[in-house]
Amino acid sequence: QVQLVESGGGLVQAGDSLRLSCAASGLIFSTYNMGWFRQAPGKEREFVAKIDRTSGYTYYPDSVKGRFTISRDNAKNTLYLQMNTLKPEDTAVYYCAAAASYGLGSRFFPSYWGQGTQVTVSS
């Protein structure tokens, strides 16, 4: 059974940093492209970042580019999202996801999802 378990969320102030982690099990982690999505209340789920199997490629939408960094440790079966200079509009539930294909640009279609971790940024 595939499990993706996010951790590291919390309440922070605008301008602060936070690092999310996603521990993967039940799949061969190194064979999956990984990504992060987020969903704010009343809004659709939004793509945040993705990384290929070997950490050779990453992609971010303009909304987080330069502030967020995705990384992975295949030896630890763990995905990370370093979030700097957080803004109130970054407030959302953040989800870890695994996909067989990397996709072009912001296209990323996961086969597996985590249950999410809440990030709240106060102004």
mmCIF file with all atom_site columns, C-alpha atoms in Angstrom:
data_model
loop_
_atom_site.group_PDB
_atom_site.id
_atom_site.type_symbol
_atom_site.label_atom_id
_atom_site.label_alt_id
_atom_site.label_comp_id
_atom_site.label_asym_id
_atom_site.label_entity_id
_atom_site.label_seq_id
_atom_site.pdbx_PDB_ins_code
_atom_site.Cartn_x
_atom_site.Cartn_y
_atom_site.Cartn_z
_atom_site.occupancy
_atom_site.B_iso_or_equiv
_atom_site.pdbx_formal_charge
_atom_site.auth_seq_id
_atom_site.auth_comp_id
_atom_site.auth_asym_id
_atom_site.auth_atom_id
_atom_site.pdbx_PDB_model_num
ATOM 1   C CA . GLN A 1 1   ? 0.000   0.000  0.000   1.00 0.00 ? 1   GLN A CA 1
ATOM 2   C CA . VAL A 1 2   ? 1.405   3.339  -1.078  1.00 0.00 ? 2   VAL A CA 1
ATOM 3   C CA . GLN A 1 3   ? 1.616   5.962  1.629   1.00 0.00 ? 3   GLN A CA 1
ATOM 4   C CA . LEU A 1 4   ? 2.728   9.560  1.331   1.00 0.00 ? 4   LEU A CA 1
ATOM 5   C CA . VAL A 1 5   ? 2.824   11.286 4.699   1.00 0.00 ? 5   VAL A CA 1
ATOM 6   C CA . GLU A 1 6   ? 3.414   15.013 4.878   1.00 0.00 ? 6   GLU A CA 1
ATOM 7   C CA . SER A 1 7   ? 4.758   16.821 7.918   1.00 0.00 ? 7   SER A CA 1
ATOM 8   C CA . GLY A 1 8   ? 6.216   20.189 8.856   1.00 0.00 ? 8   GLY A CA 1
ATOM 9   C CA . GLY A 1 9   ? 3.196   22.407 8.435   1.00 0.00 ? 9   GLY A CA 1
ATOM 10  C CA . GLY A 1 10  ? 2.191   24.987 10.997  1.00 0.00 ? 10  GLY A CA 1
ATOM 11  C CA . LEU A 1 11  ? 1.394   28.592 11.781  1.00 0.00 ? 11  LEU A CA 1
ATOM 12  C CA . VAL A 1 12  ? 4.034   31.153 10.851  1.00 0.00 ? 12  VAL A CA 1
ATOM 13  C CA . GLN A 1 13  ? 4.217   34.873 10.235  1.00 0.00 ? 13  GLN A CA 1
ATOM 14  C CA . ALA A 1 14  ? 4.635   36.550 6.878   1.00 0.00 ? 14  ALA A CA 1
ATOM 15  C CA . GLY A 1 15  ? 8.287   36.536 5.852   1.00 0.00 ? 15  GLY A CA 1
ATOM 16  C CA . ASP A 1 16  ? 9.090   33.375 7.784   1.00 0.00 ? 16  ASP A CA 1
ATOM 17  C CA . SER A 1 17  ? 10.335  30.087 6.374   1.00 0.00 ? 17  SER A CA 1
ATOM 18  C CA . LEU A 1 18  ? 9.028   26.561 6.687   1.00 0.00 ? 18  LEU A CA 1
ATOM 19  C CA . ARG A 1 19  ? 10.178  23.184 5.387   1.00 0.00 ? 19  ARG A CA 1
ATOM 20  C CA . LEU A 1 20  ? 7.695   20.477 4.546   1.00 0.00 ? 20  LEU A CA 1
ATOM 21  C CA . SER A 1 21  ? 8.622   16.817 4.338   1.00 0.00 ? 21  SER A CA 1
ATOM 22  C CA . CYS A 1 22  ? 6.885   13.890 2.689   1.00 0.00 ? 22  CYS A CA 1
ATOM 23  C CA . ALA A 1 23  ? 7.816   10.363 3.726   1.00 0.00 ? 23  ALA A CA 1
ATOM 24  C CA . ALA A 1 24  ? 7.014   7.777  1.064   1.00 0.00 ? 24  ALA A CA 1
ATOM 25  C CA . SER A 1 25  ? 6.467   4.050  1.501   1.00 0.00 ? 25  SER A CA 1
ATOM 26  C CA . GLY A 1 26  ? 4.956   1.208  -0.472  1.00 0.00 ? 26  GLY A CA 1
ATOM 27  C CA . LEU A 1 27  ? 6.475   2.340  -3.762  1.00 0.00 ? 27  LEU A CA 1
ATOM 28  C CA . ILE A 1 28  ? 9.907   2.459  -5.332  1.00 0.00 ? 28  ILE A CA 1
ATOM 29  C CA . PHE A 1 29  ? 10.437  6.119  -4.545  1.00 0.00 ? 29  PHE A CA 1
ATOM 30  C CA . SER A 1 30  ? 13.354  6.639  -6.912  1.00 0.00 ? 30  SER A CA 1
ATOM 31  C CA . THR A 1 31  ? 11.244  5.627  -9.907  1.00 0.00 ? 31  THR A CA 1
ATOM 32  C CA . TYR A 1 32  ? 8.596   8.315  -9.350  1.00 0.00 ? 32  TYR A CA 1
ATOM 33  C CA . ASN A 1 33  ? 8.555   11.966 -10.215 1.00 0.00 ? 33  ASN A CA 1
ATOM 34  C CA . MET A 1 34  ? 7.372   13.898 -7.190  1.00 0.00 ? 34  MET A CA 1
ATOM 35  C CA . GLY A 1 35  ? 5.461   17.086 -6.673  1.00 0.00 ? 35  GLY A CA 1
ATOM 36  C CA . TRP A 1 36  ? 3.690   19.405 -4.284  1.00 0.00 ? 36  TRP A CA 1
ATOM 37  C CA . PHE A 1 37  ? 0.223   20.898 -4.634  1.00 0.00 ? 37  PHE A CA 1
ATOM 38  C CA . ARG A 1 38  ? -1.792  23.144 -2.363  1.00 0.00 ? 38  ARG A CA 1
ATOM 39  C CA . GLN A 1 39  ? -5.424  23.963 -1.812  1.00 0.00 ? 39  GLN A CA 1
ATOM 40  C CA . ALA A 1 40  ? -6.720  27.045 -0.073  1.00 0.00 ? 40  ALA A CA 1
ATOM 41  C CA . PRO A 1 41  ? -10.278 27.196 1.310   1.00 0.00 ? 41  PRO A CA 1
ATOM 42  C CA . GLY A 1 42  ? -12.796 27.709 -1.466  1.00 0.00 ? 42  GLY A CA 1
ATOM 43  C CA . LYS A 1 43  ? -10.175 27.374 -4.197  1.00 0.00 ? 43  LYS A CA 1
ATOM 44  C CA . GLU A 1 44  ? -9.098  24.656 -6.591  1.00 0.00 ? 44  GLU A CA 1
ATOM 45  C CA . ARG A 1 45  ? -6.025  22.567 -5.936  1.00 0.00 ? 45  ARG A CA 1
ATOM 46  C CA . GLU A 1 46  ? -2.951  24.365 -7.297  1.00 0.00 ? 46  GLU A CA 1
ATOM 47  C CA . PHE A 1 47  ? 0.323   22.941 -8.577  1.00 0.00 ? 47  PHE A CA 1
ATOM 48  C CA . VAL A 1 48  ? 3.305   24.231 -6.551  1.00 0.00 ? 48  VAL A CA 1
ATOM 49  C CA . ALA A 1 49  ? 6.440   22.355 -7.616  1.00 0.00 ? 49  ALA A CA 1
ATOM 50  C CA . LYS A 1 50  ? 7.749   19.170 -9.154  1.00 0.00 ? 50  LYS A CA 1
ATOM 51  C CA . ILE A 1 51  ? 11.029  17.293 -9.342  1.00 0.00 ? 51  ILE A CA 1
ATOM 52  C CA . ASP A 1 52  ? 12.099  14.441 -11.557 1.00 0.00 ? 52  ASP A CA 1
ATOM 53  C CA . ARG A 1 53  ? 13.358  11.052 -10.403 1.00 0.00 ? 53  ARG A CA 1
ATOM 54  C CA . THR A 1 54  ? 17.022  12.005 -10.140 1.00 0.00 ? 54  THR A CA 1
ATOM 55  C CA . SER A 1 55  ? 16.658  15.644 -9.037  1.00 0.00 ? 55  SER A CA 1
ATOM 56  C CA . GLY A 1 56  ? 17.924  16.765 -12.403 1.00 0.00 ? 56  GLY A CA 1
ATOM 57  C CA . TYR A 1 57  ? 14.879  18.861 -13.242 1.00 0.00 ? 57  TYR A CA 1
ATOM 58  C CA . THR A 1 58  ? 12.499  20.995 -11.243 1.00 0.00 ? 58  THR A CA 1
ATOM 59  C CA . TYR A 1 59  ? 9.623   23.277 -12.179 1.00 0.00 ? 59  TYR A CA 1
ATOM 60  C CA . TYR A 1 60  ? 7.729   25.988 -10.324 1.00 0.00 ? 60  TYR A CA 1
ATOM 61  C CA . PRO A 1 61  ? 4.851   28.255 -11.237 1.00 0.00 ? 61  PRO A CA 1
ATOM 62  C CA . ASP A 1 62  ? 5.498   31.989 -11.098 1.00 0.00 ? 62  ASP A CA 1
ATOM 63  C CA . SER A 1 63  ? 3.555   32.280 -7.836  1.00 0.00 ? 63  SER A CA 1
ATOM 64  C CA . VAL A 1 64  ? 6.304   30.490 -5.878  1.00 0.00 ? 64  VAL A CA 1
ATOM 65  C CA . LYS A 1 65  ? 9.352   30.675 -8.151  1.00 0.00 ? 65  LYS A CA 1
ATOM 66  C CA . GLY A 1 66  ? 12.353  32.081 -6.298  1.00 0.00 ? 66  GLY A CA 1
ATOM 67  C CA . ARG A 1 67  ? 10.764  31.474 -2.888  1.00 0.00 ? 67  ARG A CA 1
ATOM 68  C CA . PHE A 1 68  ? 10.114  27.721 -2.829  1.00 0.00 ? 68  PHE A CA 1
ATOM 69  C CA . THR A 1 69  ? 12.614  24.929 -3.454  1.00 0.00 ? 69  THR A CA 1
ATOM 70  C CA . ILE A 1 70  ? 11.703  21.303 -3.981  1.00 0.00 ? 70  ILE A CA 1
ATOM 71  C CA . SER A 1 71  ? 14.226  18.560 -3.289  1.00 0.00 ? 71  SER A CA 1
ATOM 72  C CA . ARG A 1 72  ? 14.337  14.867 -2.604  1.00 0.00 ? 72  ARG A CA 1
ATOM 73  C CA . ASP A 1 73  ? 16.496  12.280 -0.900  1.00 0.00 ? 73  ASP A CA 1
ATOM 74  C CA . ASN A 1 74  ? 16.031  8.955  -2.648  1.00 0.00 ? 74  ASN A CA 1
ATOM 75  C CA . ALA A 1 75  ? 18.082  7.157  0.001   1.00 0.00 ? 75  ALA A CA 1
ATOM 76  C CA . LYS A 1 76  ? 15.571  8.298  2.632   1.00 0.00 ? 76  LYS A CA 1
ATOM 77  C CA . ASN A 1 77  ? 12.447  8.026  0.440   1.00 0.00 ? 77  ASN A CA 1
ATOM 78  C CA . THR A 1 78  ? 11.655  11.597 1.359   1.00 0.00 ? 78  THR A CA 1
ATOM 79  C CA . LEU A 1 79  ? 10.524  14.668 -0.541  1.00 0.00 ? 79  LEU A CA 1
ATOM 80  C CA . TYR A 1 80  ? 10.987  18.209 0.739   1.00 0.00 ? 80  TYR A CA 1
ATOM 81  C CA . LEU A 1 81  ? 9.623   21.665 0.084   1.00 0.00 ? 81  LEU A CA 1
ATOM 82  C CA . GLN A 1 82  ? 11.594  24.580 1.467   1.00 0.00 ? 82  GLN A CA 1
ATOM 83  C CA . MET A 1 83  ? 9.355   27.640 1.600   1.00 0.00 ? 83  MET A CA 1
ATOM 84  C CA . ASN A 1 84  ? 10.929  31.031 2.193   1.00 0.00 ? 84  ASN A CA 1
ATOM 85  C CA . THR A 1 85  ? 9.499   34.529 2.418   1.00 0.00 ? 85  THR A CA 1
ATOM 86  C CA . LEU A 1 86  ? 6.059   33.136 3.087   1.00 0.00 ? 86  LEU A CA 1
ATOM 87  C CA . LYS A 1 87  ? 3.026   35.284 2.326   1.00 0.00 ? 87  LYS A CA 1
ATOM 88  C CA . PRO A 1 88  ? -0.541  35.117 3.668   1.00 0.00 ? 88  PRO A CA 1
ATOM 89  C CA . GLU A 1 89  ? -1.657  33.947 0.221   1.00 0.00 ? 89  GLU A CA 1
ATOM 90  C CA . ASP A 1 90  ? 0.504   30.834 0.687   1.00 0.00 ? 90  ASP A CA 1
ATOM 91  C CA . THR A 1 91  ? -1.961  29.681 3.345   1.00 0.00 ? 91  THR A CA 1
ATOM 92  C CA . ALA A 1 92  ? -3.322  26.301 2.248   1.00 0.00 ? 92  ALA A CA 1
ATOM 93  C CA . VAL A 1 93  ? -3.229  22.582 2.789   1.00 0.00 ? 93  VAL A CA 1
ATOM 94  C CA . TYR A 1 94  ? -0.115  21.269 1.076   1.00 0.00 ? 94  TYR A CA 1
ATOM 95  C CA . TYR A 1 95  ? -0.153  17.868 -0.575  1.00 0.00 ? 95  TYR A CA 1
ATOM 96  C CA . CYS A 1 96  ? 2.662   15.605 -1.652  1.00 0.00 ? 96  CYS A CA 1
ATOM 97  C CA . ALA A 1 97  ? 2.124   13.619 -4.852  1.00 0.00 ? 97  ALA A CA 1
ATOM 98  C CA . ALA A 1 98  ? 3.834   10.935 -6.928  1.00 0.00 ? 98  ALA A CA 1
ATOM 99  C CA . ALA A 1 99  ? 3.572   10.595 -10.698 1.00 0.00 ? 99  ALA A CA 1
ATOM 100 C CA . ALA A 1 100 ? 4.944   8.201  -13.270 1.00 0.00 ? 100 ALA A CA 1
ATOM 101 C CA . SER A 1 101 ? 5.477   10.969 -15.827 1.00 0.00 ? 101 SER A CA 1
ATOM 102 C CA . TYR A 1 102 ? 7.234   14.293 -15.288 1.00 0.00 ? 102 TYR A CA 1
ATOM 103 C CA . GLY A 1 103 ? 5.147   16.201 -17.808 1.00 0.00 ? 103 GLY A CA 1
ATOM 104 C CA . LEU A 1 104 ? 5.698   19.483 -19.639 1.00 0.00 ? 104 LEU A CA 1
ATOM 105 C CA . GLY A 1 105 ? 5.626   22.729 -17.712 1.00 0.00 ? 105 GLY A CA 1
ATOM 106 C CA . SER A 1 106 ? 3.056   22.730 -14.946 1.00 0.00 ? 106 SER A CA 1
ATOM 107 C CA . ARG A 1 107 ? 1.460   19.526 -16.231 1.00 0.00 ? 107 ARG A CA 1
ATOM 108 C CA . PHE A 1 108 ? 1.760   16.876 -13.538 1.00 0.00 ? 108 PHE A CA 1
ATOM 109 C CA . PHE A 1 109 ? -0.748  14.102 -13.061 1.00 0.00 ? 109 PHE A CA 1
ATOM 110 C CA . PRO A 1 110 ? -0.161  12.135 -9.869  1.00 0.00 ? 110 PRO A CA 1
ATOM 111 C CA . SER A 1 111 ? -1.043  8.534  -9.297  1.00 0.00 ? 111 SER A CA 1
ATOM 112 C CA . TYR A 1 112 ? -0.711  8.893  -5.535  1.00 0.00 ? 112 TYR A CA 1
ATOM 113 C CA . TRP A 1 113 ? -1.498  11.653 -3.064  1.00 0.00 ? 113 TRP A CA 1
ATOM 114 C CA . GLY A 1 114 ? -0.736  12.341 0.558   1.00 0.00 ? 114 GLY A CA 1
ATOM 115 C CA . GLN A 1 115 ? -3.366  13.531 3.014   1.00 0.00 ? 115 GLN A CA 1
ATOM 116 C CA . GLY A 1 116 ? -1.933  17.008 3.359   1.00 0.00 ? 116 GLY A CA 1
ATOM 117 C CA . THR A 1 117 ? -0.442  19.297 5.961   1.00 0.00 ? 117 THR A CA 1
ATOM 118 C CA . GLN A 1 118 ? -1.819  22.718 6.879   1.00 0.00 ? 118 GLN A CA 1
ATOM 119 C CA . VAL A 1 119 ? 0.304   25.808 6.389   1.00 0.00 ? 119 VAL A CA 1
ATOM 120 C CA . THR A 1 120 ? -1.058  29.053 7.770   1.00 0.00 ? 120 THR A CA 1
ATOM 121 C CA . VAL A 1 121 ? 0.728   32.351 7.232   1.00 0.00 ? 121 VAL A CA 1
ATOM 122 C CA . SER A 1 122 ? -0.426  35.277 9.308   1.00 0.00 ? 122 SER A CA 1
ATOM 123 C CA . SER A 1 123 ? 0.073   38.876 8.233   1.00 0.00 ? 123 SER A CA 1
#
